[in-house]
Amino acid sequence: MSLVAVPFYQKRHKHFDQSYRNIQTRYLLDEYAARKHASTQSSTQKSFAQKSSAQKTSGQTSVGGTTCRLCAKRIKTSSEEEEHEDKKRYQSLVASYGEAKRERFLSELAQLEENVHLARSLARDKLDKYAIQHMVEDKLAWERHSFEERISRAPEILVRLRSHTVWEKMSVKLCFTVQGFPTPVVQWYKDGSLISQASEPGKYRIESMYGVHTLEINRANFDDTATYTAVATNVHGQVSTNAAVMVKRFRADEEPFFSVGLPIGCKYILSFLPLSSVIPYTHFDVQFLEKFGVTFKREGETVTLKCTLLVTPDLKRVQPRAEWYRDDVLVKESKWTKMFFGEGQASLSFSHLNKDDEGLYTLRIVSRGGVSDHSAFLFVRDADPLVTGAPGAPMDLKCYDANRDYVIVTWKPPNTTTESPVIGYFIDKCEVGTNNWVQCNDAPVKICKYPVTGLFEGRSYIFRVRAVNNAGISRPSRVSEAVAALDPVDLKRLQAIHLEGDKEIVIYQDDLEGDVQIPGPPTNVHASEISKTYVVLSWDPPVPRGKEPLMYFIEKSMVGSGSWQRVNAQTAVRSPRYAVFDLTEGKPYVFRVLSANKHGLSDPSEITSPIQAQDTIVVPSAPGRVLASRNTKTSVVVQWDRPKHEEDLLGYYVDCCVAGTNSWEPCNHKPIDYNRFVVHGLTTGEQYIFRVKAVNAVGTSENSQESDIIKVQAALTVPSHPYGITLLNCDGQSMTLGWKVPKFSGGAAILGYYIDKREAHHKNWHEVNSSPVKERIMKVEDLTEGSFYEFKIAATNLAGIGQPSDPSEHFKCEAWTMPEPGPAYDLTFCEVRNTSLVMLWKAPVYTGSSPITGYFVDHKEEHSEDWITVNETTTANRYLKVCDLQQGKTYVFRVRAVNSSGVGRPSDTSEPVLVEARPGTKEISAGVDEEGNIYLSFDCPEMTDASHFTWCKSYEEITDAEKFNIDTVGDHSKLYFMNPEKMDVGTYSVSVSDTDGVSSSFVMDEEELERLMALSNEIKNPTIPLKSELAYEIFDKGQVRFWLQAEHLSPDASYRFIINDREVSDSETHRIKCDKSTGIIEMVMDRFTIENEGTYTVQIHDGKAKNQSSLVLIGDAFKAVLEEAEFQRKEFLRKQGPHFAEYLHWDVTEECEVRLMCKVANTKKETVFKWVKDDVLYETETLPDLEKGLCELLIPKLSKKDQGEYKATLKDDRGQDVSILEIAGKVYEDMILAMSRVCGASASPLKILCTPEGIRLQCFMKYFTEEMKVNWYHKDAKIASSEHMRIGGSEEMAWLHICEPTEKDKGKYTFEIFDGKDNHQRTLDLSGQAFDDAFAEFQQLKAAAFAEKNRGKVIGGLPDVVTIMEGKTLNLTCTVFGNPDPEVVWFKNDNDIELSEHFSVKVEQSKYVSLTIKGVTSEDSGKYSINVKNKYGGEKIDVTVSVYKHGEKIPDVLPTQQAKPKLIPASTSAPAE
């Protein structure tokens, strides 16, 4: 196949060969050729030689063409050797193209007709054979005519001309592509004038090759700047395209021819940088393994530009030289930059970046073998300002014209795209060796140049500059190089004088001038620099000047004033330069200078010509037209015309803006010198606009006109070569080939493929197809069985035909007969993520003896030998998701098809795949649009013009237009479901061609589909959204309000209320209204009765949208509403008289009292309030104050006796009201819990009390009742009341009585009281000393109690006073007790009673004791005592006996009381007193 693109009409042209002839005709021609061979051989060779010469002349630029088989048939001979010579001679010819090929075809056809006529004269008996020949010719002519009519079309330009800007003496080539039939005729014009090659031989070269037409202008000069137009014409129409060519002349202040590297695409046109004079002698071969790319940094950061190199040979002592350049200027090491070269790498490091460092960096490796270089751009943007809105720092600070006390400082202004303009600059100086910065100017300088005066001779200084705008002051620039304040003329005044021999002495020229006292006047006084704010005067020192140090004084005079004014009266000037400030704007001045030394002052110098302070340069005009063109996926080439006034330009600033916004951002942060710039760092697929402004020392120009909108994507080129040529089938006569799509399409869709073939070990290639095939599979026929063939394939797009692939391996043309299937092919990968990928392939063309039943997929790591089968069982699908891969590893894959005969041969190994998700990987999203259509959406910013989206279901391309619709706009594609149903569930995927494997998938399961269908239904059948459904509300008077609220209602919205399927309208019984601003619709019913039970509905219509809401009030729901309405109505009537604003309720006070409370309202003086318990009036000490509205009743120490029904009643002439609270059941329990809460919070710590029975633990509280929920715990175990541990309490305390304690009763005891929510606990550790002390006290009390129990005592029967009349008998009887039986002794007046008939004592059963006094007399009056005692003790009881005589008044005696005993201790032997 030829490597040159053939015209489009030849790609579609059908090549006629001898197959149209029948057998008889071919036999006739063969016989005729054999007889006439000898006579025609010489004429044939001559004819071939003439044609070869003509074709060589007309097609000298062709590389190859299409072979016409009809012509090739005529030159075969019977001799194999001669045939080989003729074939070799024939193959040396190239197929013509265009009109020349058609003419040659017609001429050869005419020659064939002559030969046929000659054969007819020799074989007249075979006229019927000639009739067949005529029939074939007629058919050929008809087919050619119909084919030409079918492909006829007007000219169409596929690729248009592009503008160019070149330097003088460079060549420029203009190219464009056009198609049409008949072949269009192209003419070139320069500014409307036809270009003729003959008018200027060698100047223009016009070529047309396969539809691509070029105009080459050799050694362009300035006069070639023009607009060039190409016009293509045929019988069907005419089209044209034009482009501008600018030829620039070289000037010293412009960039020279190839003086700098200009970025183009992802590569750079490198400058012919000056070669170093010292080149390493050894020849080195240098290869760049890793290169630094375009870098983006910020001021103050660090960065290293590094390349990894392979240098051959690797010599330790001899190495090539590495040089770094920035914008064609050699970079040297400094405190800012460090270089390293060795160990296989070269690097340039920046310790502190400034915008001065921005530029195009080139690494050049120089050796005897030549120069190897690489370039990339370093962008340095401004650091964050010290003040928000302040400008960026100035840059490129330089000092020149330094003298004894004077230097000029220049700099470049910052880019202020996002800040307010710069209004001036401050210059600072610092003496080297100190850190004391001094501001040189009081007011901001408006231009980027300033003369600094007042320096001290012999000292060195560094400088910096700060920019100022309305927001504030910028960061300082990078400091300048150190500058010494010295007079450079001093060195010139040194003179060497040769003495005898080789000796010489160096003296000052002043030494030869003699004794000069007063110096002469300076000469050549002139203005070396003029600006609006100052004038710099320069002069030559006087001659002779003398040996003494010189000083200068400058005087000025306004023209016409006649008076002179000394400028530097206070400070003498030592340098022959001086900047004069404070000049009146617009007034001319003249100046003169006087020199002086210690001897005196010279005469004035000559007066200068009038000088006026004014700016000699102005702000540049805006640059011209800005053109933006595609470059790479992240960059754009921006070109512009230089401004009309470009004097003293410092460079250009380029700004960019995303289309549709007004947010401009700077593209470069340091002015660039050339008018072409590659803007990097753009977003792929985004649209941008560009503008440019020029910069000089005065300031920046106005912005240029904005460029056209351009989308960021790669430039259009020819596609790369296909790869992976595979043999898919062979039948012995033909081969079926498959191949993979090129990795790079060139930015345009691939139109087809051309296939070439050749037999193994043959040199010449033969094209298989003259027209491109669109499918990536082709059957190559007419092959020789048993021969080996190799193939190569080239792809074509709008830009042309790309490079062919590498030749395939040798395929043997041998029929496949194996029963197993052939190889699968076209292995592709998508959805590559960190641990998985999806693999797809196509079924084998050769299926073997039976259908294919499945596939095995194998993989292995790259460079590994062991294949691993992914699926244990065959998969029937032609895709498989491979999981559990290792992130960052590279794998290769293959597929093996299986049928009933076994596993077939494996596919070709795939290309290596890196298992790692691409940064910024996007996924498919599902949604519903505004019309309710369900879609899957995918965005791909990386796509190019050649990219297209392919949607698949189960990884099979979707072609069903009735079920799906694909809508692609730009880099956004959607797959719409036309009639979604349950059958649409499955896996959907999308892939984008001509990208770096951009793809994604989405699993549409039943749940997701149902969600989307529900959302779609909502959109297609719109409803008015409701903030709240239909609800009811009951007013204070018992009115019922039905209402709902919509999100939004338009003024045209309508509504209606329906009750029990009957619409109701606004009336007195149903008051209906709607507030459309808030969306509230309501209906109010004044009286709600039993008849209103049913269903309530509100229907709303608003345009196409509608909605309704219903409320069912039936049964219990209706009863609840009705009861509530009646209640509210009654409440309203109740509140017309005295009533309770708050019904009876209760709480518990801090004193643990239950307080009943209620609030009353609408009372008056006559209103009566009463408390009633169980229908009995409950008396209280004080009546409540009704004016305060609060009534209270306190119940102290609540107990069960307080249970009952409590009422509070209000009554007057307006009516009465009652509030009832029943203290019982749950209410009573809640009160107890509330009291428990107060008591539990105030409970005291546990205390120990010892008793004769044991040890008692008790907790004091404000109130305790056994109804409170209390628990006791011993060692966290709950204690149940028992004989051993008794639980109880009193109103003041709760206690735990441990009877007869033992060692087991030691431990921690916890008292817990529960208040319904919280547990209140008190603990006590009864162990150790606490237990011992308590136990000892218990023992004592127990012993005392035992003694008390068994001692002698009088149980009862004796009064304390006895009154008796004389003569009576007194019997004092009592019962005594004691164990053992006590001893009983009677006393009278503490003396023993002597027993007699008058006094007798009787003891019965050891417990009944009596003292009898017979015949009582007055002497028997006195105190009688009984003493009862045993070993445990006893007691004594006194009885007073009073005797009165008969007839006397009975004495007044207090009521008789039982006599009180007096204890007698066990140790006391005497009676107790």
XYZ file of C-alpha atoms in Angstrom, residues 841 853-855 874-880 954 956:
13
model
C -13.440 -9.192 23.627
C -20.007 -22.520 24.738
C -17.906 -20.122 26.821
C -14.583 -18.479 27.551
C -16.522 -20.726 31.567
C -18.439 -17.514 31.075
C -20.924 -17.259 28.242
C -20.566 -13.461 28.099
C -17.950 -11.693 26.050
C -17.020 -9.544 29.004
C -15.789 -10.167 32.526
C -24.447 -5.803 29.447
C -23.329 -4.879 24.153
